[in-house]
Tab-separated table of C-alpha atoms in Angstrom:
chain	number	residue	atom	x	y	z
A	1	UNK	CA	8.951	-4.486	9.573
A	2	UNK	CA	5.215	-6.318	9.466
A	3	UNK	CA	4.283	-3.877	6.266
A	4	UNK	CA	6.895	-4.869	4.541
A	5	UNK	CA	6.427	-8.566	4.822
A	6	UNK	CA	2.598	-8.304	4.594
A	7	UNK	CA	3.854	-6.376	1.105
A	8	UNK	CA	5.668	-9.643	0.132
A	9	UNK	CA	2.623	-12.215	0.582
A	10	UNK	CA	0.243	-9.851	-0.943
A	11	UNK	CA	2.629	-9.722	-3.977
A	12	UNK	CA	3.758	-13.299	-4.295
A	13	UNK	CA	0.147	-14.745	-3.565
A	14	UNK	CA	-0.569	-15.381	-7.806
A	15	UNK	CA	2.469	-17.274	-8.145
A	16	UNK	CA	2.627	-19.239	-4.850
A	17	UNK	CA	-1.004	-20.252	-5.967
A	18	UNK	CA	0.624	-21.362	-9.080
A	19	UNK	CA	3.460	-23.034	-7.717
A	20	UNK	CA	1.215	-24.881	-5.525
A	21	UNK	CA	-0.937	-26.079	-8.107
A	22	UNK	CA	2.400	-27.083	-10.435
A	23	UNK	CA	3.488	-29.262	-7.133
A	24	UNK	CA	-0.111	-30.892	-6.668
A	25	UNK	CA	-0.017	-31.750	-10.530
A	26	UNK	CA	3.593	-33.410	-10.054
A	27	UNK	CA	2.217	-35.854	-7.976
A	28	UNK	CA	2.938	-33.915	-4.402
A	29	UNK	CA	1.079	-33.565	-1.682
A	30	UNK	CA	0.869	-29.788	-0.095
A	31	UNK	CA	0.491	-28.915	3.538
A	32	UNK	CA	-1.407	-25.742	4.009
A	33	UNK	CA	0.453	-23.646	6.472
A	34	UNK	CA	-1.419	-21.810	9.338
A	35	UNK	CA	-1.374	-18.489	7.563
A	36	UNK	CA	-2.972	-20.098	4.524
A	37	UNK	CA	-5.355	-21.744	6.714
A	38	UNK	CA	-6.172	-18.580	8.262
A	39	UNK	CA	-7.005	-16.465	5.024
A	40	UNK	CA	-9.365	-19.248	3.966
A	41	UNK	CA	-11.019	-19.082	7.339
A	42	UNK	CA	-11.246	-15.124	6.992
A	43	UNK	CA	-12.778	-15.416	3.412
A	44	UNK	CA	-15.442	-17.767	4.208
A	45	UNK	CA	-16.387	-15.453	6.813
A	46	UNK	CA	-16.290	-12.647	4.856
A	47	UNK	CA	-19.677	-14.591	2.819
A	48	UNK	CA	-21.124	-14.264	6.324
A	49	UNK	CA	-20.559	-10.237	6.031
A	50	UNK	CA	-23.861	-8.003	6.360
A	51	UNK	CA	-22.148	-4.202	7.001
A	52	UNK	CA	-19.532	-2.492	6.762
A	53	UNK	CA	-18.668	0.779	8.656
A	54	UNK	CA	-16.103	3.006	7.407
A	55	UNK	CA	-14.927	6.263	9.032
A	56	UNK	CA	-12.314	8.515	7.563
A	57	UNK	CA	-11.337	12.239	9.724
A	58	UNK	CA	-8.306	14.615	8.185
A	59	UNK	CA	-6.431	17.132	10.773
A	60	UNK	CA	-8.895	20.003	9.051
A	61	UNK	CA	-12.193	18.108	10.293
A	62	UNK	CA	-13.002	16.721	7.411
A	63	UNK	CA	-14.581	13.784	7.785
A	64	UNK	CA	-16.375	10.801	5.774
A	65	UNK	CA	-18.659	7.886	7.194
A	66	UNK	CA	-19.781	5.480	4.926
A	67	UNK	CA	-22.117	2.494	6.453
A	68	UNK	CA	-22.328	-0.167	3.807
A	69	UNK	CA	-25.410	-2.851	4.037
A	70	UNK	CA	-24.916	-6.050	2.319
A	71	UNK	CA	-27.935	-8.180	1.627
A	72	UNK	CA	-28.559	-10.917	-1.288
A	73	UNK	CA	-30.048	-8.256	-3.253
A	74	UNK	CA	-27.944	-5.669	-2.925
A	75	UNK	CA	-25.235	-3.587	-1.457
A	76	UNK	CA	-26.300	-0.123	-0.568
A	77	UNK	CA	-24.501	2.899	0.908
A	78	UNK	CA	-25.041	5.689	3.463
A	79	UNK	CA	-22.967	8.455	3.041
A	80	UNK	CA	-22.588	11.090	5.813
A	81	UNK	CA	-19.801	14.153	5.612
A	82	UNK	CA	-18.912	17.486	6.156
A	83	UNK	CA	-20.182	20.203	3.423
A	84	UNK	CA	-17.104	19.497	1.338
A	85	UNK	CA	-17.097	16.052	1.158
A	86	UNK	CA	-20.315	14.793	0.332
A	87	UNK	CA	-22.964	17.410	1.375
A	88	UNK	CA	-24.873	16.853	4.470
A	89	UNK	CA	-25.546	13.026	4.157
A	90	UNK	CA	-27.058	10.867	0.896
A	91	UNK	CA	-27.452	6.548	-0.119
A	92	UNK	CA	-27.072	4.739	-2.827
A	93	UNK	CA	-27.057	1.470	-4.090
A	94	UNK	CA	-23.435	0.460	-5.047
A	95	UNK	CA	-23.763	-1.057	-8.999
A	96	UNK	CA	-22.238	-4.826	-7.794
A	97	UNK	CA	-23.580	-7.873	-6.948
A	98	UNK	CA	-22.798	-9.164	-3.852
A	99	UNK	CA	-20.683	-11.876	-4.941
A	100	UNK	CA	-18.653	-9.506	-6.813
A	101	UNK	CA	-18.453	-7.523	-3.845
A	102	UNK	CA	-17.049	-9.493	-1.646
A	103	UNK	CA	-14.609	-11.467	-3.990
A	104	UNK	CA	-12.995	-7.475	-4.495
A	105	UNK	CA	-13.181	-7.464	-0.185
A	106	UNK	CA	-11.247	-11.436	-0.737
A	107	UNK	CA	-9.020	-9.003	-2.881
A	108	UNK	CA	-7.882	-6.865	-0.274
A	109	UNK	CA	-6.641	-9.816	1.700
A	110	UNK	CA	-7.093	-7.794	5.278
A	111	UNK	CA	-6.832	-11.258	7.087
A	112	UNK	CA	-2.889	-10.239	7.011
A	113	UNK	CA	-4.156	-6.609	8.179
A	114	UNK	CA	-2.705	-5.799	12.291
A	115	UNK	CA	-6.235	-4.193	13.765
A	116	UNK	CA	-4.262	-1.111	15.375
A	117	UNK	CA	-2.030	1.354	13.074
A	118	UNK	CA	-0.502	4.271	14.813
A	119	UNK	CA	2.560	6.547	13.676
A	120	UNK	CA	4.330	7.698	16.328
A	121	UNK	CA	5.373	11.116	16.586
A	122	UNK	CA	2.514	12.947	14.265
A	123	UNK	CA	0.506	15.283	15.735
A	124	UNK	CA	-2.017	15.813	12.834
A	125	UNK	CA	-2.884	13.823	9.808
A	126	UNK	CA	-5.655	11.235	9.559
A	127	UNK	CA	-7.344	8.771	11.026
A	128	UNK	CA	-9.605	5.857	10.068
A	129	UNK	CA	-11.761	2.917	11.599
A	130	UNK	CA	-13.428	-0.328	9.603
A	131	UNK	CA	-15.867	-2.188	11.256
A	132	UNK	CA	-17.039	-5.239	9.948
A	133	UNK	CA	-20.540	-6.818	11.122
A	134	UNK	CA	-21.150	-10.746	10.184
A	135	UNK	CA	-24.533	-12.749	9.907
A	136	UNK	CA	-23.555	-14.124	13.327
A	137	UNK	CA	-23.289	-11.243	15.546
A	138	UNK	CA	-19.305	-11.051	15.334
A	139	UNK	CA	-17.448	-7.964	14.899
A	140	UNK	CA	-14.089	-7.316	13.436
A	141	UNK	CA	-12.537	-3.668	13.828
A	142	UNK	CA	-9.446	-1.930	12.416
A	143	UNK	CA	-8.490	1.207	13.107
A	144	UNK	CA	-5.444	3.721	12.516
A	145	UNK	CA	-4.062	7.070	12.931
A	146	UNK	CA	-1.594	8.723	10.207
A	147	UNK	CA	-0.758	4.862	9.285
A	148	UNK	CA	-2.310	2.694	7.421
A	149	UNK	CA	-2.060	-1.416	5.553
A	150	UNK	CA	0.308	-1.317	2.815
A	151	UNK	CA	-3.074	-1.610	0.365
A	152	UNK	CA	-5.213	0.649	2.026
A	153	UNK	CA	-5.975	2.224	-1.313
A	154	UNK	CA	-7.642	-0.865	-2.335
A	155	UNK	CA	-10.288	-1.047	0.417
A	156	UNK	CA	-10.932	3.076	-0.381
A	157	UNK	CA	-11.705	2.508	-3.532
A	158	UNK	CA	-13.886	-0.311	-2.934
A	159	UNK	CA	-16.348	2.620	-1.434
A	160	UNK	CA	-16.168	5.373	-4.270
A	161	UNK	CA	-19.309	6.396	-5.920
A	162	UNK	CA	-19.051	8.725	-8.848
A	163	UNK	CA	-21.047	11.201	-8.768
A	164	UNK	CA	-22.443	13.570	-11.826
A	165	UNK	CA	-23.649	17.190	-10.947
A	166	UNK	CA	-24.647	20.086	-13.037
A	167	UNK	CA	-24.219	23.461	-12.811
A	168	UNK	CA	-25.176	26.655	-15.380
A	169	UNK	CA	-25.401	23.480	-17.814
A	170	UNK	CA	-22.148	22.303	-17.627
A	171	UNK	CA	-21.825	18.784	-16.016
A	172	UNK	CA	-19.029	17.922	-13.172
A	173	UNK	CA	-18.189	14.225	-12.114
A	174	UNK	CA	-16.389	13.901	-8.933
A	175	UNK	CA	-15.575	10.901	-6.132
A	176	UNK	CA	-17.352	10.222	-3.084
C-alpha cells in the first residue's frame, strides 16, 4: 500500500536527515538516492510557486475554492463558497511571509503525493483538486475523490483564516 509507505518516509525524514549528517561527519561519503533527489528538485520549484488553487465539494454541495496568489510581498487569498461556508465570496491577505509560506508547503512534502486519489466503491463523500501555478508557466495538479495523502490535513490547514464576527455584541471566531 503507497499510503502506507509514503507514511513511513514522511515519518522517518528527521532522523534519516540526522543519520545522514552523523555518516557525513564520520568521514563517509553519502549518495543521494533518486527519491531524495527528487524532493530537492520539487522544493526548489516550489520557490518558483506564484498560485495556488484549491477546491474542496462535500456530497451536500458544499463547496470551498480558495485561489491563493503568492508574490514577494505577500500571499493573499480569494475565498469563494456556498452560504455556509464562507458567505458568497471574500480575500484576504494570509499573515506569512512568503518564505515562511512555502517552507510550511516544503513541510507537506507532496513531492511523495500520487496526483490521482480515488476510493472505489463510494458513491458520496468528497472531493478535492490542488493546482499549483509556477513562475515558468508549469502546472502541477492533484486531485481526489473520498481519498486523500496520508497528510492531507496539513495542506488544509495551511489555508485556514480565522475569522471574528459579531452578533447582538457577542463575538464568534470560526475557520475558513
Amino acid at each position: 500500500n503507497l499510503n502506507k509507505v509514503e507514511c513511513k518516509i514522511y515519518k522517518y525524514d528527521r532522523k534519516l536527515d540526522c543519520a545522514i549528517k552523523a555518516f557525513i561527519e564520520a568521514g563517509g561519503e553519502y549518495i543521494p538516492t533518486r527519491y531524495e533527489k527528487e524532493a530537492f528538485l520539487f522544493n526548489q520549484k516550489l520557490e518558483s510557486i506564484t498560485k495556488i488553487v484549491y477546491y474542496f465539494e462535500t456530497f451536500n454541495e458544499e463547496w470551498t475554492l480558495k485561489t491563493i496568489d503568492v508574490s514577494e510581498s505577500e500571499i493573499s487569498m480569494d475565498l469563494m463558497g456556498d452560504v455556509f461556508v464562507v458567505g458568497y465570496g471574500c480575500s484576504c491577505v494570509l499573515s506569512t511571509n512568503k518564505e515562511e509560506f512555502i517552507q510550511r508547503l516544503k513541510g507537506i512534502h507532496m513531492n511523495e503525493w500520487l496526483h490521482r486519489y480515488h476510493a472505489r466503491y463510494v458513491l458520496d463523500g468528497s472531493s478535492w483538486s490542488l493546482i499549483l501555478c509556477f513562475s515558468n508557466g508549469e502546472v502541477i495538479d492533484y486531485h481526489g475523490a473520498n481519498d486523500f495523502p496520508h497528510n492531507f490535513d496539513d495542506l488544509r490547514n495551511l489555508f485556514y483564516v480565522l475569522r471574528e464576527v459579531r452578533i447582538d455584541g457577542m463575538q464568534f471566531c470560526y475557520r475558513i
